[in-house]
Short mmCIF file of C-alpha atoms in Angstrom, two decimals:
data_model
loop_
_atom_site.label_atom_id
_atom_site.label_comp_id
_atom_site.label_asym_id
_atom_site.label_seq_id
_atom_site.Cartn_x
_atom_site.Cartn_y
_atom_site.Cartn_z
CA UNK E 1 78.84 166.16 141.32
CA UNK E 2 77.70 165.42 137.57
CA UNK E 3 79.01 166.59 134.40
CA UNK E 4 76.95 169.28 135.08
CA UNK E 5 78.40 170.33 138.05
CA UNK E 6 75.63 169.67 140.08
CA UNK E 7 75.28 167.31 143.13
CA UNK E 8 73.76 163.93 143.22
CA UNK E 9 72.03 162.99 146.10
CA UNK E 10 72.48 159.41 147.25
CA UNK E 11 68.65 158.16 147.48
CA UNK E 12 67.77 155.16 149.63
CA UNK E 13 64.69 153.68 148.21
CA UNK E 14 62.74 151.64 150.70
CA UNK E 15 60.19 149.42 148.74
CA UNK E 16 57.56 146.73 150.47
CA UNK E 17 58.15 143.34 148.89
CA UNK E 18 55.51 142.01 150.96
CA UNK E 19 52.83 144.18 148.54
CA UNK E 20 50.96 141.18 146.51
CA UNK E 21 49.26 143.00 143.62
CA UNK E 22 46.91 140.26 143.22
CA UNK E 23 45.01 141.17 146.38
CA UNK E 24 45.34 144.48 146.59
CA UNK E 25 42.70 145.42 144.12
CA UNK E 26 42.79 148.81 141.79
CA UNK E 27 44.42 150.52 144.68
CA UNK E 28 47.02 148.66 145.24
CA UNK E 29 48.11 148.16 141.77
CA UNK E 30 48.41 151.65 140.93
CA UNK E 31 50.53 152.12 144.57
CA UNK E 32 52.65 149.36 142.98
CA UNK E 33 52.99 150.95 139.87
CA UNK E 34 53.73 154.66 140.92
CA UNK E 35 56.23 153.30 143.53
CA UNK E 36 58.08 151.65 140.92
CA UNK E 37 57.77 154.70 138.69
CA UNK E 38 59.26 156.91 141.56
CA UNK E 39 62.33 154.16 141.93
CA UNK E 40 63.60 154.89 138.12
CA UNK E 41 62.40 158.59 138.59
CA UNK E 42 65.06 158.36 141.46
CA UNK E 43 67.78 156.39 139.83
CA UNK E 44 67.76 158.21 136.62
CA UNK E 45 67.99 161.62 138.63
CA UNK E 46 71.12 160.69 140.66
CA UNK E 47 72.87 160.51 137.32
CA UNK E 48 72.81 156.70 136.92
CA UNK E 49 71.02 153.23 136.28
CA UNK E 50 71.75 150.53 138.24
CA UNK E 51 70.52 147.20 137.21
CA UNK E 52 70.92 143.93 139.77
CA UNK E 53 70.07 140.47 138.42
CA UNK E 54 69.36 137.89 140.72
CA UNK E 55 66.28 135.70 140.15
CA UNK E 56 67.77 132.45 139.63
CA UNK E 57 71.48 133.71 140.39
CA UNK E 58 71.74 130.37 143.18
CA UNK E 59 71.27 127.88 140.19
CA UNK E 60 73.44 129.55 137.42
CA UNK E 61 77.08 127.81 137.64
CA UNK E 62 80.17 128.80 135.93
CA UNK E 63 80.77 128.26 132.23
CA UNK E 64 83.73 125.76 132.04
CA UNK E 65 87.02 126.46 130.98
CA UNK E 66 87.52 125.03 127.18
CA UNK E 67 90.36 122.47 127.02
CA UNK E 68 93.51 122.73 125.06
CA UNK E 69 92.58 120.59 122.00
CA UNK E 70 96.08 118.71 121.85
CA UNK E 71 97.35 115.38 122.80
CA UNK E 72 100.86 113.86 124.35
CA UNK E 73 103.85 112.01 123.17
CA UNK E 74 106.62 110.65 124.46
CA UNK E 75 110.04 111.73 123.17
CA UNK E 76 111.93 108.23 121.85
CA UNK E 77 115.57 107.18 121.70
CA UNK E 78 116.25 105.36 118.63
CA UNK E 79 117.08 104.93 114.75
CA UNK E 80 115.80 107.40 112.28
CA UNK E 81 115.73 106.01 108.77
CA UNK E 82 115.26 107.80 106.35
CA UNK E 83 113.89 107.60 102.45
CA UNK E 84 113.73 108.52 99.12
CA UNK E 85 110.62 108.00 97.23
CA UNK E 86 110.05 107.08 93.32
CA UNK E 87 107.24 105.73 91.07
CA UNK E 88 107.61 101.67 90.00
CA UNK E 89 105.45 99.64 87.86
CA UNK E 90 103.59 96.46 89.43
CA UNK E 91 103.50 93.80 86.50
CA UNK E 92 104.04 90.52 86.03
CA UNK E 93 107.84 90.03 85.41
CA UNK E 94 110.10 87.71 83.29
CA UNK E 95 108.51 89.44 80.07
CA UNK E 96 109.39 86.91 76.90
CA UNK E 97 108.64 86.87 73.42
CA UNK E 98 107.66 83.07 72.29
CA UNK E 99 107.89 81.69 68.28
CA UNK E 100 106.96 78.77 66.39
CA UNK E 101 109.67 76.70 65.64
CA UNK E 102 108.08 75.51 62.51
CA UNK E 103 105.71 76.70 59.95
CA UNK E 104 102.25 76.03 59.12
CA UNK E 105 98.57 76.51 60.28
CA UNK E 106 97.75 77.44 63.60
CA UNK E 107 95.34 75.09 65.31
CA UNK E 108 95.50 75.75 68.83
CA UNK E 109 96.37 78.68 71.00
CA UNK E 110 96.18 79.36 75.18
CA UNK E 111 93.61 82.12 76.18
CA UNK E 112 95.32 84.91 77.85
CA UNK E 113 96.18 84.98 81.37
CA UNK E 114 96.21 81.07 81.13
CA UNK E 115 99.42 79.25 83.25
CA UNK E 116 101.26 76.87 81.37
CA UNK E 117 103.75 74.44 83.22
CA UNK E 118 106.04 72.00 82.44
CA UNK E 119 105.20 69.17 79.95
CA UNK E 120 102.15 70.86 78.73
CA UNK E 121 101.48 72.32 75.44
CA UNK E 122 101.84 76.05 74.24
CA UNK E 123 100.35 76.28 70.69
CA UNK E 124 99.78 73.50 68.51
CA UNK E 125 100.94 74.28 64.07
CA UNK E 126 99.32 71.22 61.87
CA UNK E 127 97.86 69.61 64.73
CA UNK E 128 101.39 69.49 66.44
CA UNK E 129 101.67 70.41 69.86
CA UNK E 130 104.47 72.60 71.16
CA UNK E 131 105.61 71.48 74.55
CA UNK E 132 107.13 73.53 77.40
CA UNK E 133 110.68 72.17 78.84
CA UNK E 134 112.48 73.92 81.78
CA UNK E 135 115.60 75.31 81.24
CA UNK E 136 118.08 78.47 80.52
CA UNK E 137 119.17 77.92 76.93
CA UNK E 138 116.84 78.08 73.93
CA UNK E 139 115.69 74.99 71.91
CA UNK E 140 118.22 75.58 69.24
CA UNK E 141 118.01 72.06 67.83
CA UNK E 142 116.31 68.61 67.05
CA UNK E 143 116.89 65.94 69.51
CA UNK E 144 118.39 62.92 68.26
CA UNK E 145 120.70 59.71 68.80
CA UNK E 146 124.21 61.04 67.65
CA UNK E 147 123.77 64.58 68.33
CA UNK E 148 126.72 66.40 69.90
CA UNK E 149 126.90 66.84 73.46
CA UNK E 150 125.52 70.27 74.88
CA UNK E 151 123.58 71.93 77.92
CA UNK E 152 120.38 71.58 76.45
CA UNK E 153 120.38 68.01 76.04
CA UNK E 154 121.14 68.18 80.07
CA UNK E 155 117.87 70.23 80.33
CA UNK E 156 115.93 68.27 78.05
CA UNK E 157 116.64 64.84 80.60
CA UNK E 158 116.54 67.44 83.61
CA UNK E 159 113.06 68.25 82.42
CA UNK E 160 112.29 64.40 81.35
CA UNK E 161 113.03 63.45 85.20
CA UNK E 162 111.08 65.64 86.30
CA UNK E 163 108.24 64.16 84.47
CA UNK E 164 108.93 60.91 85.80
CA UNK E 165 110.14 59.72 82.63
CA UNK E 166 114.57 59.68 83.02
CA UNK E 167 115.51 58.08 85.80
CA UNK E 168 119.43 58.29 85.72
CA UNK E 169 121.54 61.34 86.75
CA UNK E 170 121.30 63.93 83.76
CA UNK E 171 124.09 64.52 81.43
CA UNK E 172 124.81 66.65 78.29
CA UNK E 173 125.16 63.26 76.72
CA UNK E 174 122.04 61.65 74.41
CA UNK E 175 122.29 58.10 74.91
CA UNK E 176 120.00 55.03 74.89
CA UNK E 177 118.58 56.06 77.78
CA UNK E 178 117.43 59.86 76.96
CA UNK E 179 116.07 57.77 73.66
CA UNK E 180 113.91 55.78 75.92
CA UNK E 181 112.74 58.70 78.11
CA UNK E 182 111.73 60.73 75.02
CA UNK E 183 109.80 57.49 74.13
CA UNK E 184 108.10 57.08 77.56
CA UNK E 185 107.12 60.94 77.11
CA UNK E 186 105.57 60.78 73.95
CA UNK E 187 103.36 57.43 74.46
CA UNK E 188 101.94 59.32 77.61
CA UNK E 189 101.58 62.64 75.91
CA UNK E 190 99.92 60.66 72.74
CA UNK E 191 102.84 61.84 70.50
CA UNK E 192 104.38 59.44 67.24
CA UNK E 193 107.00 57.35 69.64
CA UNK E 194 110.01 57.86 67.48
CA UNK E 195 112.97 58.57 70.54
CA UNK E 196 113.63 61.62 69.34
CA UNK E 197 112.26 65.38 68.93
CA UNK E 198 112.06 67.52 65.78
CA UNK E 199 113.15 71.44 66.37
CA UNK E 200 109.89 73.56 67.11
CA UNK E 201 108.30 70.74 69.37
CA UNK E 202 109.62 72.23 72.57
CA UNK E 203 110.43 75.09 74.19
CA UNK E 204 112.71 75.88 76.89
CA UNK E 205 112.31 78.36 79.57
CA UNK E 206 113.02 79.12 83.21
CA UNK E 207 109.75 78.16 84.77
CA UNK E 208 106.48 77.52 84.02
CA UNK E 209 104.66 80.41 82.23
CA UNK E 210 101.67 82.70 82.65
CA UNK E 211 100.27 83.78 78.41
CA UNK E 212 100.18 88.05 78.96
CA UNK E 213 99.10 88.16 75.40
CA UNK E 214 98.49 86.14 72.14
CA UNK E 215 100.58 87.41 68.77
CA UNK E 216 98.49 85.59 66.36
CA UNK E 217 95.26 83.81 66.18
CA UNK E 218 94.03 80.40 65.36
CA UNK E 219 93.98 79.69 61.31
CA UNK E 220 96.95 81.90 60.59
CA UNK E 221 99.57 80.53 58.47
CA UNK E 222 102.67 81.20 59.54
CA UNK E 223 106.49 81.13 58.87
CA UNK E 224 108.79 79.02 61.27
CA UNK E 225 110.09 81.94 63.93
CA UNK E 226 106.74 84.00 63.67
CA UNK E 227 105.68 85.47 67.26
CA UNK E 228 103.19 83.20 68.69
CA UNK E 229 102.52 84.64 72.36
CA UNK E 230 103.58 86.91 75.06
CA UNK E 231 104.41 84.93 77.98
CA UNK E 232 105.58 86.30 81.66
CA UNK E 233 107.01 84.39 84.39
CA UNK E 234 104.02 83.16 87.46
CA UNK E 235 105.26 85.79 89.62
CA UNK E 236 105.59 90.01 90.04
CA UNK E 237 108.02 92.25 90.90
CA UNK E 238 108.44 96.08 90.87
CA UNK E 239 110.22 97.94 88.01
CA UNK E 240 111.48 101.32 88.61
CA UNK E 241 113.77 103.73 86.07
CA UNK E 242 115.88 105.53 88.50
CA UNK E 243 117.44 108.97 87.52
CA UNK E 244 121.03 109.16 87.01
CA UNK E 245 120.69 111.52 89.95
CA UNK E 246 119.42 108.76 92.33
CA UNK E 247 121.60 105.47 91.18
CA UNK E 248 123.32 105.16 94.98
CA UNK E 249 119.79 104.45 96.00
CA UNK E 250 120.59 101.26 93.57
CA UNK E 251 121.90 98.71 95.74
CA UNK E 252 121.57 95.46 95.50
CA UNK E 253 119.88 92.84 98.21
CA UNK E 254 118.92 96.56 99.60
CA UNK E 255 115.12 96.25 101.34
CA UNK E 256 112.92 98.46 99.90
CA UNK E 257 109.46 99.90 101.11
CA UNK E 258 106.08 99.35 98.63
CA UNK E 259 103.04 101.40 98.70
CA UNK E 260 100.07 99.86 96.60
CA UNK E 261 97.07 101.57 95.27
CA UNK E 262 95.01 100.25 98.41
CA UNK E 263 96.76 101.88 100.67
CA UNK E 264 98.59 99.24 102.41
CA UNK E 265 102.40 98.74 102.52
CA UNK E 266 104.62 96.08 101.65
CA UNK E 267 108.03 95.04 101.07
CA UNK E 268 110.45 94.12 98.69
CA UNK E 269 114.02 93.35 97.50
CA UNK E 270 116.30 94.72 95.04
CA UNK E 271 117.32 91.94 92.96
CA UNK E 272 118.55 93.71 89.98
CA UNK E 273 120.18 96.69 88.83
CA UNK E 274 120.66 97.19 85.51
CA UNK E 275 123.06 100.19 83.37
CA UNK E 276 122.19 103.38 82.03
CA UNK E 277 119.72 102.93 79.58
CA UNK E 278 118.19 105.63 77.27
CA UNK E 279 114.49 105.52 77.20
CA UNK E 280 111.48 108.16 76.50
CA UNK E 281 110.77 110.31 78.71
CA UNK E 282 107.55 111.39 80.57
CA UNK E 283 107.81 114.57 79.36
CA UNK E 284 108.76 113.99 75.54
CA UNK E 285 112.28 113.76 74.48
CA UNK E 286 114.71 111.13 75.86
CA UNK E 287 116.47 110.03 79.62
CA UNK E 288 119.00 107.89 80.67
CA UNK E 289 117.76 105.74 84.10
CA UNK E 290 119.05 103.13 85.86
CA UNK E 291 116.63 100.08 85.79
CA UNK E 292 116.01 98.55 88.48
CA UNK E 293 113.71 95.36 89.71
CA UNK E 294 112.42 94.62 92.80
CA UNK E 295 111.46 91.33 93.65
CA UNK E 296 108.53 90.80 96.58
CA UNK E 297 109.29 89.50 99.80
CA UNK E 298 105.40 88.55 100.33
CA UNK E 299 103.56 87.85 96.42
CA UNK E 300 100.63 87.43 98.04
CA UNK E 301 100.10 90.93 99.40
CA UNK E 302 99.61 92.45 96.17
CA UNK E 303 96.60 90.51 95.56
CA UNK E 304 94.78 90.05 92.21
CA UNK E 305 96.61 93.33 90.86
CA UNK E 306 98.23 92.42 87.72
CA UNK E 307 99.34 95.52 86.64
CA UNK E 308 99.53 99.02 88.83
CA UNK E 309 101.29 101.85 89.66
CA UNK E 310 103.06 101.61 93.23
CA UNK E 311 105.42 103.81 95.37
CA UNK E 312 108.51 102.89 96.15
CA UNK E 313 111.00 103.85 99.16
CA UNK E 314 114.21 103.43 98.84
CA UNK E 315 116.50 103.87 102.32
CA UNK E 316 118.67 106.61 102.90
CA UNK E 317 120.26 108.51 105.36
CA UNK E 318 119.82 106.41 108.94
CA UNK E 319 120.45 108.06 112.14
CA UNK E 320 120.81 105.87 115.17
CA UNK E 321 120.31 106.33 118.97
CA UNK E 322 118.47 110.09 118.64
CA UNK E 323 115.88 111.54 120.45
CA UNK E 324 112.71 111.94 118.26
CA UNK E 325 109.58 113.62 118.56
CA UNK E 326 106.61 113.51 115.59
CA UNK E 327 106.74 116.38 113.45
CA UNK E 328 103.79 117.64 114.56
CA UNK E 329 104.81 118.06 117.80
CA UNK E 330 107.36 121.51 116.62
CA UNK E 331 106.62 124.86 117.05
CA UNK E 332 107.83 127.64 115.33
CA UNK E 333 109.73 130.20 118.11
CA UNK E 334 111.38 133.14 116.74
CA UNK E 335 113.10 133.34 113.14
CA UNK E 336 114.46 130.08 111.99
CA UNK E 337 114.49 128.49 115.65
CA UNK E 338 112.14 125.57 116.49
CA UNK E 339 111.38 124.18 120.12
CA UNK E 340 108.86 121.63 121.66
CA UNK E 341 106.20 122.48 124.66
CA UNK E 342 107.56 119.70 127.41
CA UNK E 343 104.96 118.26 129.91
CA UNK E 344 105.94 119.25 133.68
CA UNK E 345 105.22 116.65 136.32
CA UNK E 346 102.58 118.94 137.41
CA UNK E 347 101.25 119.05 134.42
CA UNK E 348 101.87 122.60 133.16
CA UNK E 349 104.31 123.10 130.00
CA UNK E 350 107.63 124.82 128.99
CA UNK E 351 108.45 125.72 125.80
CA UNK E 352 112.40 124.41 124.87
CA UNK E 353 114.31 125.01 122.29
CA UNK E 354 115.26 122.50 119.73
CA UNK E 355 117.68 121.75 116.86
CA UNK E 356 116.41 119.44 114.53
CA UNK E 357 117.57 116.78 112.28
CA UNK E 358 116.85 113.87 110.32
CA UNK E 359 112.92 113.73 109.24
CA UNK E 360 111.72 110.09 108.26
CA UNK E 361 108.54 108.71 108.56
CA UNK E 362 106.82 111.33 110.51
CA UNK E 363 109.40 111.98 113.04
CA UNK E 364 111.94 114.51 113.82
CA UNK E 365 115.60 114.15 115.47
CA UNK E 366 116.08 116.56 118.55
CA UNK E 367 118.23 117.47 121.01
CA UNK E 368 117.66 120.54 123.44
CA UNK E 369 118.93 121.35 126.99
CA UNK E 370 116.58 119.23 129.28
CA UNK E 371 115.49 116.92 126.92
CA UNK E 372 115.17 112.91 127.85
CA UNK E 373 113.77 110.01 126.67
CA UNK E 374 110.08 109.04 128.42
CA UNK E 375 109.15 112.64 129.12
CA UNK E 376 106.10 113.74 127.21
CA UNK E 377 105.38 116.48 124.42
CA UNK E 378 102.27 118.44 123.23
CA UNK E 379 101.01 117.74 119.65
CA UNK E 380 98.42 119.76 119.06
CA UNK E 381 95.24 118.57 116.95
CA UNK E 382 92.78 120.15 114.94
#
């Protein structure tokens, strides 16, 4: 019966494949035609169209299944550590302020950037080189037979062995012999050979020195103390103005994590921490920091930077012998709950719960009912 109430009649349509209307001539193409025409008449009578596909049906196979777009990893027994991250500066360190020692005309300055190391001159004031020395204390006085004992006479012979010039063990007593070195030193540096050294004609500092920028320029005349040069030590380090908030990540000989503007990592060690110190702040107004430098376990890593901005991570919180999966590898469940999708043996996957804890460098801390070291976990991928 149809909507309609009427019957249909079930119609078995008998059609002769074998009919080839390319040999049948006019006749046999219209009996091709009409006997088609009476098939539809047929179908569309009974109430409905059936339509049957098959011409090529034997080659056609299946569309394949798409694959889960997601990769493995194993879950891992071992320490989490975790870290804080804050802004440092890159620079040379060692930052110093140089003077002339006497007064005059400026005839010779370094270029910037230039190294200067021991025994070889700084500036030059009426023709008169200034010479760097190694050592702690400042030049504070002329050198001389009679002169009172004192640690910088010890640095000056220090400094004069080094040279080659002092060959006894060095004292903070100027003798004969410091006398004769001084003479030695200024015959091979083409000084006047008078034994001893006038105040301004050397300078004293903890190792040789790179010139980070000049104060005054050649032809100035000066006054004895004036601010020749900016000089920094040969090597860099990290400085970073911790927040009051953050001083326990202070700690000294602590290792530290550096990220540099090329991308690549390296590493360093605190070597100083300073004491609250109030200094302007980003943002306008004034902050008290903790300052902090961070000498470089590998120098040569930061390349020919002289000056950047770096990242740098500070340890925290360490967790050891956890589970740990990558954080990528969570799912959210229900509410507040997280869980992991476990590989099966036979490859399917349950989903388990999970409580988490510590994050640190792209991991998570687990634990879960079922959960062991080696067995695998989907992270999905984009």
């Amino acid at each position: 019966m149809d909507g309609n109430g009427q019957e249909r009649t079930a119609m078995t349509v008998h059609v002769d494949e074998s009919v080839d209307i390319r040999t049948t001539g006019k006749t046999g193409l219209r009996r091709a035609v009409i006997v088609t025409a009476c098939v539809l008449a047929a179908l569309l009578a009974g109430g409905g169209v059936a339509a049957v596909l098959t011409a090529g049906a034997a080659d056609r196979k299946p569309a394949a299944p798409k694959k889960l777009n997601a990769a493995t990893a194993p879950i891992e027994r071992g320490t989490l550590q975790g870290t804080s991250s804050t802004t440092g500066t890159l620079a040379y360190s060692g930052s110093r302020s140089i003077g002339s020692g006497s007064g005059g005309v400026i005839t010779a300055l370094p270029v910037a950037g230039a190294s200067i190391g021991l025994g070889q001159s700084l500036f030059a004031v009426d023709n008169q080189p200034t010479y760097l020395m190694l050592g702690t204390i400042p030049a504070w006085r002329a050198f001389e037979s009679g002169m009172d004992d004192g640690p910088d006479v010890k640095a000056l012979e220090e400094s004069l062995t080094a040279l080659g010039h002092f060959d006894r063990a060095p004292d903070e007593e100027f003798t004969w012999a410091t006398r004769a070195a001084i003479t030695r030193w200024q015959k091979a540096t083409g000084q006047e050979q008078t034994g001893s050294i006038p105040l301004g004609r050397i300078v004293f500092a903890p190792g040789e020195l790179r010139v980070a920028e000049l104060g005054a320029a050649v032809g100035d005349q000066i006054a004895p103390g004036a601010r020749m040069l900016t000089a920094t030590d040969l090597t860099k380090s990290v400085s970073v103005d911790l927040k009051l908030a953050d001083q326990q990540l202070g700690v000294l000989d602590a290792s530290v994590a550096i990220d540099l503007p090329d991308g690549k990592r390296t590493t360093g060690t605190v070597a100083s921490v300073g004491v609250p110190t109030e200094k302007d702040a980003p943002s306008g107004g004034k902050a008290v920091v903790i300052p902090v430098v961070i000498a470089l376990d590998d120098p040569a890593a930061t390349g020919a930077l002289q000056q950047a901005s770096v990242m740098v991570r500070f340890p925290t919180e360490k967790r050891e012998n956890v589970l740990s999966v990558p954080v990528g590898a969570l799912l959210a469940l229900n509410g507040d709950r997280f869980g992991v999708e476990v590989v099966r043996p036979d490859g399917s996957t349950e989903r388990v719960p999970v409580t988490t804890g510590l994050f640190a460098a792209g991991r998570v801390e687990i634990a879960g009912k079922g959960l062991k070291e080696g067995r695998n976990v989907v992270v999905p991928s984009l």
